[in-house]
Amino acid sequence: MWRPLSFSILLALAWRGFAGRCPRICVCDNIRRHVSCRRQNLTEVPVTIPQMTQRLDLQGNALKVIPPEAFLQLPYLTHLDLRHCQLEQVAEGAFRGLGRLVYLSLASNRLSVLYQEALDGLGALRQLDLEHNHLEEIRPGAFSQLGSLGRLSLAHNSLVYLPDMAFQGLLQMRWLRLSHNALHVLAPEALAGLPGLRRLSLDHNELQALPGEALSRPDGLVQLELGHNPLTYLGEEDGLALSALRDLALDHAALQDVGAGAFARCPHLRSLDLQSNQLGGLPPLEGVGQLRKLNLSGNPLSCDCAARPLWEWVAKTRVQTDGLCSEPRRLKGEALESLRAKDLYCRRQGDKEKEAEEGAPRPRAPTRAPEEATAATPCPAACVCSAASQHSSCENKGLRRIPSGFPNHTQLLDLRRNNFSSILRGSFPGLAQLVSLHLQNCSITHLEAGALHGLGQLVYLYLSDNQLSGLSAAALQGAPQLRYLHLDGNHFTRLPRAALKALPRLFSLHLERNALQHLAMEDLTGAKGLHCLYVSSNNISRVSPGPALELERLHLDRNQLQTVPTAALEALPALRELHLSSNPLRLLQDKAFLPVASSLQHLYLNGTGLQQISPGAFAGLGPGLRSLYLEKNRLQTLPAMDSFTGLELINLSGNPFHCDCHLLPLHRWLAGLNLRVGATCEFPATARGQKVKAATAAFEACPGWGTKKGKRILPSAQRKTRKAQGKRKQLGPAKVGKARPGKRSRHV
Ligand SMILES: *[C@@H]1O[C@H](CO)[C@@H](O)[C@H](O)[C@H]1NC(C)=O
Ligand SMILES: *[C@@H]1O[C@H](CO)[C@@H](O)[C@H](O)[C@H]1NC(C)=O
Ligand SMILES: *[C@@H]1O[C@H](CO)[C@@H](O)[C@H](O)[C@H]1NC(C)=O
Ligand SMILES: *[C@@H]1O[C@H](CO)[C@@H](O)[C@H](O)[C@H]1NC(C)=O
Ligand SMILES: *[C@@H]1O[C@H](CO)[C@@H](O)[C@H](O)[C@H]1NC(C)=O
Ligand SMILES: *[C@@H]1O[C@H](CO)[C@@H](O)[C@H](O)[C@H]1NC(C)=O
Ligand SMILES: *[C@@H]1O[C@H](CO)[C@@H](O)[C@H](O)[C@H]1NC(C)=O
Ligand SMILES: *[C@@H]1O[C@H](CO)[C@@H](O)[C@H](O)[C@H]1NC(C)=O
């Protein structure tokens, strides 16, 4: 690449100037600007590394900690290798100043936590290697600073669980490696916010059932690796819905049976690897017209009459298959594909043979049917325990006390709709693997201290629809991993302050349909990890401020609020979604949302009796807002909405708009908006029922109407923010308009 000569010389001179400073124990390549200080037992980053260095290799030292701003003197670094450095901690801002860094390896260290702030300043980073550490947890948003990251490897760590929004903000991410962890559970939104993801490696984990919901989020996924997980069954209901998926690896799992429709919602599947499972057969797969390769090697295929439909399907679709028969003896070792139809018969006389002649045999039963598995597993009377799914259920059995004797590998225990009244100390012995506990509709009034003792892996606790009015910290002791707590439909009159203090990892709290009148946010002191708070359908008329929280979702709809609780929003700088529907607000005061203006994306104000929105009510809100619900109010007019350039949804239906000259700005704004908004005129009578956007006759006589008829309007604010927002396709290039120079422009 050509560079101005003087600049090159300058750089070279600068480099020479620093070259002399190469630390004694390092090797400096002055031409390529590489510095290597490998395996020198360094305990700190040497201070004399030349400033112009681009690649720095510090592998195999004993740094242990990366302090804040450790590389501030090396602003030109593009590659930094910190493998095998015995790292236990990366301080906040450790990499600050490395705005050019594209590659960072922290692999093979001893990191067990990584905080978001640790990765500050790495906006250009494209690849981050964190494999072979001891990470047990990913905090939601941990990587949200890394907007350029394309590859992230978290392989060979100790992850058990992925929370919602774990990878939020990674808009460029293409390949995410989570192989060789201990993942049992993926939260439904764990993989949300990864629009560019093409490849996901989840092999060598502990998934016992397909996390279908989580896996349907990255819908551009082309390659999915799920091999080496203890999956036993794949059916339609838990199947994948990935419209772009081409390669799916399910090798070395424990599959005993696969439903015909298991991949029906992956229409572009080309290659399916099922090798080394325990499949005795496979039904013809539905909805996979593009399938070319089906690897069945290493399965104990039964090549008798039951294999006929598969054989015919393979012959018809020309899918390349390579399964070998293990039964019957006469065909052992033969390739299924190489057989002729008439080889596939059942030896026994009678029905089976007849079926074979008719070519419509039933698919072979799995080698070990779930019922047999159930019989072999210990399970309390009245309950059903499945070894395959590791679920145990005693739903609606009229139980008065919690039974004991569940299999110790149970991960989900369903005790809904019984009548326990009180949960006694130590009610769940031997359930150290339990992840999800369902106790809805059980007439529970009280949890004793130690009720959850021993539930060290519990993530989800459902106590909805009981008669609880309090919850003590002691009751929750023993469940330190709890992240989702459902207390909706109980008798709480305030937030269970002490209990929340004992749950530092709580992510989501449901308290809908209780009897709260005052929402005291200070009761959330200690709930530092809380991201979602649901208090809809209470009787809340007051919200008082509390400590700073990472809250992203606050559902306050169906309460008695008469004003927007602006002061309480001050402590919620990350709030993205605010529900205030069905509160008697009536009017919106100035700057009502200012404290959360930079983070808010979804605002629900429908059904709030709004008659008036003061001109400054939406102050601060701008391109970040993606949806705004204003339907079913009593609005006759609206303030200027020009700054809302990022809207994907706005609902204005069910408002009695006055289509006179006051509404001209709205009319114009709507004309430039390619969204269905549902705004209709109520007055004047001549315009009643017309869309505000289309009611040109009502506005033609207004001053300033000018020549803009039928044109789209692009306000200046919109132009300024558009670049930052990313291009909105429906809006083309803007030209400066005439009518109000500097304020408005015209879109052609
Ligand atoms: C690093 O420390 C180890 C063990 O103390 C020692 O054997 C080795 O020689 C040291 N290496 C260097 C380059 O100092
Ligand atoms: C199936 O897997 C086996 C073992 O890895 C491999 O040798 C074979 O080529 C694969 N077949 C197809 C069709 O990919
Ligand atoms: C679970 O129970 C089985 C016997 O039922 C026992 O062999 C196994 O060690 C137990 N596992 C744990 C982790 O307690
Ligand atoms: C639960 O048991 C109590 C007695 O302990 C009884 O009064 C109540 O009606 C029962 N509730 C249900 C829903 O069966
Ligand atoms: C649980 O209780 C709620 C409230 O009492 C009720 O609406 C719901 O139908 C119950 N659900 C079941 C499955 O019994
Ligand atoms: C709701 O709170 C008001 C007072 O703010 C009280 O008058 C009313 O009875 C409460 N309603 C319910 C259902 O608790
Ligand atoms: C407000 O709008 C949302 C989204 O359409 C809807 O789910 C909710 O029920 C609405 N609430 C009211 C009170 O209309
Ligand atoms: C707007 O709200 C109305 C009333 O709830 C609903 O019928 C309509 O589908 C909504 N429109 C959009 C675009 O969400």
mmCIF file of C-alpha atoms in Angstrom, residues 57-232:
data_model
loop_
_atom_site.group_PDB
_atom_site.id
_atom_site.type_symbol
_atom_site.label_atom_id
_atom_site.label_comp_id
_atom_site.label_asym_id
_atom_site.label_seq_id
_atom_site.Cartn_x
_atom_site.Cartn_y
_atom_site.Cartn_z
ATOM 1 C CA ASP A 57 3.840 -12.378 22.490
ATOM 2 C CA LEU A 58 3.927 -12.854 26.258
ATOM 3 C CA GLN A 59 3.112 -16.550 26.329
ATOM 4 C CA GLY A 60 4.296 -18.645 29.201
ATOM 5 C CA ASN A 61 4.992 -16.023 31.837
ATOM 6 C CA ALA A 62 3.716 -15.654 35.370
ATOM 7 C CA LEU A 63 1.706 -12.471 35.173
ATOM 8 C CA LYS A 64 -1.166 -13.737 37.379
ATOM 9 C CA VAL A 65 -2.978 -10.390 37.170
ATOM 10 C CA ILE A 66 -3.429 -7.886 34.376
ATOM 11 C CA PRO A 67 -3.728 -4.534 36.149
ATOM 12 C CA PRO A 68 -5.749 -1.607 34.777
ATOM 13 C CA GLU A 69 -4.309 0.029 31.662
ATOM 14 C CA ALA A 70 -1.442 -2.452 31.520
ATOM 15 C CA PHE A 71 -0.873 -1.772 27.825
ATOM 16 C CA LEU A 72 -1.523 1.934 27.668
ATOM 17 C CA GLN A 73 2.027 2.518 26.357
ATOM 18 C CA LEU A 74 1.422 0.245 23.360
ATOM 19 C CA PRO A 75 -1.390 1.870 21.397
ATOM 20 C CA TYR A 76 -0.408 0.266 18.076
ATOM 21 C CA LEU A 77 -0.856 -3.323 19.205
ATOM 22 C CA THR A 78 -2.955 -5.443 16.883
ATOM 23 C CA HIS A 79 -2.110 -8.900 18.293
ATOM 24 C CA LEU A 80 -1.603 -9.791 21.919
ATOM 25 C CA ASP A 81 -0.853 -13.278 23.126
ATOM 26 C CA LEU A 82 -1.247 -13.956 26.849
ATOM 27 C CA ARG A 83 -1.569 -17.720 26.825
ATOM 28 C CA HIS A 84 -0.212 -19.719 29.750
ATOM 29 C CA CYS A 85 0.378 -16.688 31.936
ATOM 30 C CA GLN A 86 -1.216 -18.109 35.119
ATOM 31 C CA LEU A 87 -3.783 -15.337 34.919
ATOM 32 C CA GLU A 88 -6.352 -15.361 37.674
ATOM 33 C CA GLN A 89 -7.653 -11.869 37.242
ATOM 34 C CA VAL A 90 -8.102 -9.311 34.539
ATOM 35 C CA ALA A 91 -8.775 -5.953 36.120
ATOM 36 C CA GLU A 92 -11.324 -3.476 34.977
ATOM 37 C CA GLY A 93 -9.932 -1.502 32.066
ATOM 38 C CA ALA A 94 -6.951 -3.853 31.706
ATOM 39 C CA PHE A 95 -6.866 -3.406 27.946
ATOM 40 C CA ARG A 96 -7.882 0.196 27.796
ATOM 41 C CA GLY A 97 -6.112 2.077 25.029
ATOM 42 C CA LEU A 98 -5.901 -0.949 22.738
ATOM 43 C CA GLY A 99 -8.357 0.394 20.204
ATOM 44 C CA ARG A 100 -6.473 -1.255 17.339
ATOM 45 C CA LEU A 101 -6.247 -4.719 18.815
ATOM 46 C CA VAL A 102 -7.829 -7.344 16.566
ATOM 47 C CA TYR A 103 -6.621 -10.532 18.241
ATOM 48 C CA LEU A 104 -6.385 -11.341 21.923
ATOM 49 C CA SER A 105 -5.631 -14.697 23.430
ATOM 50 C CA LEU A 106 -6.220 -15.300 27.111
ATOM 51 C CA ALA A 107 -6.325 -19.034 26.605
ATOM 52 C CA SER A 108 -4.874 -21.552 29.057
ATOM 53 C CA ASN A 109 -5.044 -19.419 32.149
ATOM 54 C CA ARG A 110 -6.948 -19.687 35.415
ATOM 55 C CA LEU A 111 -9.710 -17.190 34.917
ATOM 56 C CA SER A 112 -12.959 -18.066 36.665
ATOM 57 C CA VAL A 113 -14.845 -14.818 36.163
ATOM 58 C CA LEU A 114 -14.659 -12.157 33.547
ATOM 59 C CA TYR A 115 -16.371 -8.879 34.102
ATOM 60 C CA GLN A 116 -17.675 -6.702 31.353
ATOM 61 C CA GLU A 117 -15.371 -3.848 32.289
ATOM 62 C CA ALA A 118 -12.377 -6.119 31.824
ATOM 63 C CA LEU A 119 -12.846 -5.942 28.083
ATOM 64 C CA ASP A 120 -13.369 -2.197 27.885
ATOM 65 C CA GLY A 121 -11.838 -0.400 24.971
ATOM 66 C CA LEU A 122 -11.513 -3.392 22.646
ATOM 67 C CA GLY A 123 -13.882 -2.049 20.032
ATOM 68 C CA ALA A 124 -11.844 -3.355 17.088
ATOM 69 C CA LEU A 125 -11.269 -6.844 18.456
ATOM 70 C CA ARG A 126 -12.168 -9.560 15.978
ATOM 71 C CA GLN A 127 -11.035 -12.696 17.751
ATOM 72 C CA LEU A 128 -10.988 -13.506 21.448
ATOM 73 C CA ASP A 129 -9.716 -16.809 22.767
ATOM 74 C CA LEU A 130 -10.700 -17.758 26.274
ATOM 75 C CA GLU A 131 -10.435 -21.504 25.990
ATOM 76 C CA HIS A 132 -8.873 -23.645 28.694
ATOM 77 C CA ASN A 133 -9.774 -21.420 31.613
ATOM 78 C CA HIS A 134 -12.019 -22.055 34.607
ATOM 79 C CA LEU A 135 -14.956 -19.873 33.643
ATOM 80 C CA GLU A 136 -18.116 -21.034 35.364
ATOM 81 C CA GLU A 137 -20.310 -18.152 34.577
ATOM 82 C CA ILE A 138 -21.043 -15.630 31.911
ATOM 83 C CA ARG A 139 -22.688 -12.485 33.093
ATOM 84 C CA PRO A 140 -25.323 -11.074 30.770
ATOM 85 C CA GLY A 141 -23.712 -8.405 28.633
ATOM 86 C CA ALA A 142 -20.188 -9.534 29.529
ATOM 87 C CA PHE A 143 -19.082 -9.103 25.937
ATOM 88 C CA SER A 144 -21.303 -6.225 24.970
ATOM 89 C CA GLN A 145 -18.369 -3.876 24.334
ATOM 90 C CA LEU A 146 -16.980 -6.067 21.593
ATOM 91 C CA GLY A 147 -18.999 -4.879 18.652
ATOM 92 C CA SER A 148 -16.468 -6.064 16.050
ATOM 93 C CA LEU A 149 -15.878 -9.517 17.455
ATOM 94 C CA GLY A 150 -16.318 -12.255 14.874
ATOM 95 C CA ARG A 151 -14.967 -15.235 16.783
ATOM 96 C CA LEU A 152 -15.198 -16.084 20.420
ATOM 97 C CA SER A 153 -13.943 -19.289 21.902
ATOM 98 C CA LEU A 154 -15.052 -20.337 25.348
ATOM 99 C CA ALA A 155 -14.223 -23.977 24.788
ATOM 100 C CA HIS A 156 -12.773 -26.059 27.630
ATOM 101 C CA ASN A 157 -14.179 -24.043 30.500
ATOM 102 C CA SER A 158 -16.613 -25.003 33.247
ATOM 103 C CA LEU A 159 -19.803 -23.381 32.055
ATOM 104 C CA VAL A 160 -22.935 -25.095 33.332
ATOM 105 C CA TYR A 161 -25.535 -22.614 32.361
ATOM 106 C CA LEU A 162 -25.936 -19.778 29.881
ATOM 107 C CA PRO A 163 -28.132 -16.882 31.046
ATOM 108 C CA ASP A 164 -30.421 -14.811 28.891
ATOM 109 C CA MET A 165 -28.570 -12.196 26.849
ATOM 110 C CA ALA A 166 -25.207 -13.804 27.519
ATOM 111 C CA PHE A 167 -23.813 -12.605 24.213
ATOM 112 C CA GLN A 168 -25.733 -9.436 23.736
ATOM 113 C CA GLY A 169 -24.068 -6.788 21.609
ATOM 114 C CA LEU A 170 -21.962 -9.174 19.545
ATOM 115 C CA LEU A 171 -23.441 -8.025 16.297
ATOM 116 C CA GLN A 172 -20.579 -9.256 14.125
ATOM 117 C CA MET A 173 -20.151 -12.618 15.785
ATOM 118 C CA ARG A 174 -19.925 -15.419 13.246
ATOM 119 C CA TRP A 175 -18.506 -18.369 15.152
ATOM 120 C CA LEU A 176 -19.138 -19.032 18.805
ATOM 121 C CA ARG A 177 -17.337 -21.976 20.379
ATOM 122 C CA LEU A 178 -18.766 -23.398 23.577
ATOM 123 C CA SER A 179 -17.419 -26.907 23.142
ATOM 124 C CA HIS A 180 -16.078 -28.928 26.077
ATOM 125 C CA ASN A 181 -17.969 -27.276 28.881
ATOM 126 C CA ALA A 182 -20.571 -28.728 31.229
ATOM 127 C CA LEU A 183 -23.592 -26.933 29.837
ATOM 128 C CA HIS A 184 -26.848 -28.384 31.139
ATOM 129 C CA VAL A 185 -29.153 -25.480 30.541
ATOM 130 C CA LEU A 186 -29.414 -22.664 28.032
ATOM 131 C CA ALA A 187 -31.831 -19.901 28.990
ATOM 132 C CA PRO A 188 -34.400 -19.211 26.259
ATOM 133 C CA GLU A 189 -32.758 -15.943 25.275
ATOM 134 C CA ALA A 190 -29.201 -17.090 25.879
ATOM 135 C CA LEU A 191 -28.328 -16.826 22.201
ATOM 136 C CA ALA A 192 -30.412 -13.763 21.434
ATOM 137 C CA GLY A 193 -28.746 -10.742 19.888
ATOM 138 C CA LEU A 194 -26.346 -12.607 17.592
ATOM 139 C CA PRO A 195 -27.662 -11.666 14.170
ATOM 140 C CA GLY A 196 -24.466 -12.603 12.336
ATOM 141 C CA LEU A 197 -23.924 -16.010 13.898
ATOM 142 C CA ARG A 198 -23.212 -18.670 11.302
ATOM 143 C CA ARG A 199 -21.550 -21.385 13.297
ATOM 144 C CA LEU A 200 -22.194 -22.577 16.831
ATOM 145 C CA SER A 201 -20.194 -25.281 18.535
ATOM 146 C CA LEU A 202 -21.921 -26.866 21.505
ATOM 147 C CA ASP A 203 -20.319 -30.281 21.284
ATOM 148 C CA HIS A 204 -18.945 -32.064 24.355
ATOM 149 C CA ASN A 205 -21.409 -30.654 26.846
ATOM 150 C CA GLU A 206 -24.051 -32.100 29.151
ATOM 151 C CA LEU A 207 -27.192 -31.263 27.225
ATOM 152 C CA GLN A 208 -29.777 -33.945 27.856
ATOM 153 C CA ALA A 209 -32.502 -32.368 25.837
ATOM 154 C CA LEU A 210 -32.244 -30.082 22.890
ATOM 155 C CA PRO A 211 -32.587 -26.450 24.045
ATOM 156 C CA GLY A 212 -34.892 -25.812 21.097
ATOM 157 C CA GLU A 213 -36.037 -22.373 22.141
ATOM 158 C CA ALA A 214 -32.562 -21.002 22.717
ATOM 159 C CA LEU A 215 -31.325 -22.581 19.501
ATOM 160 C CA SER A 216 -34.006 -20.976 17.400
ATOM 161 C CA ARG A 217 -32.772 -17.453 18.189
ATOM 162 C CA PRO A 218 -29.687 -17.244 15.967
ATOM 163 C CA ASP A 219 -31.733 -17.767 12.840
ATOM 164 C CA GLY A 220 -28.889 -17.264 10.382
ATOM 165 C CA LEU A 221 -27.085 -20.308 11.729
ATOM 166 C CA VAL A 222 -25.572 -22.470 8.997
ATOM 167 C CA GLN A 223 -23.531 -24.930 11.008
ATOM 168 C CA LEU A 224 -24.424 -26.396 14.378
ATOM 169 C CA GLU A 225 -22.288 -28.852 16.313
ATOM 170 C CA LEU A 226 -24.102 -30.735 19.047
ATOM 171 C CA GLY A 227 -22.121 -33.957 19.110
ATOM 172 C CA HIS A 228 -20.985 -35.621 22.330
ATOM 173 C CA ASN A 229 -23.986 -34.546 24.391
ATOM 174 C CA PRO A 230 -26.085 -37.069 26.313
ATOM 175 C CA LEU A 231 -29.165 -36.543 24.148
ATOM 176 C CA THR A 232 -31.358 -39.620 24.039
#
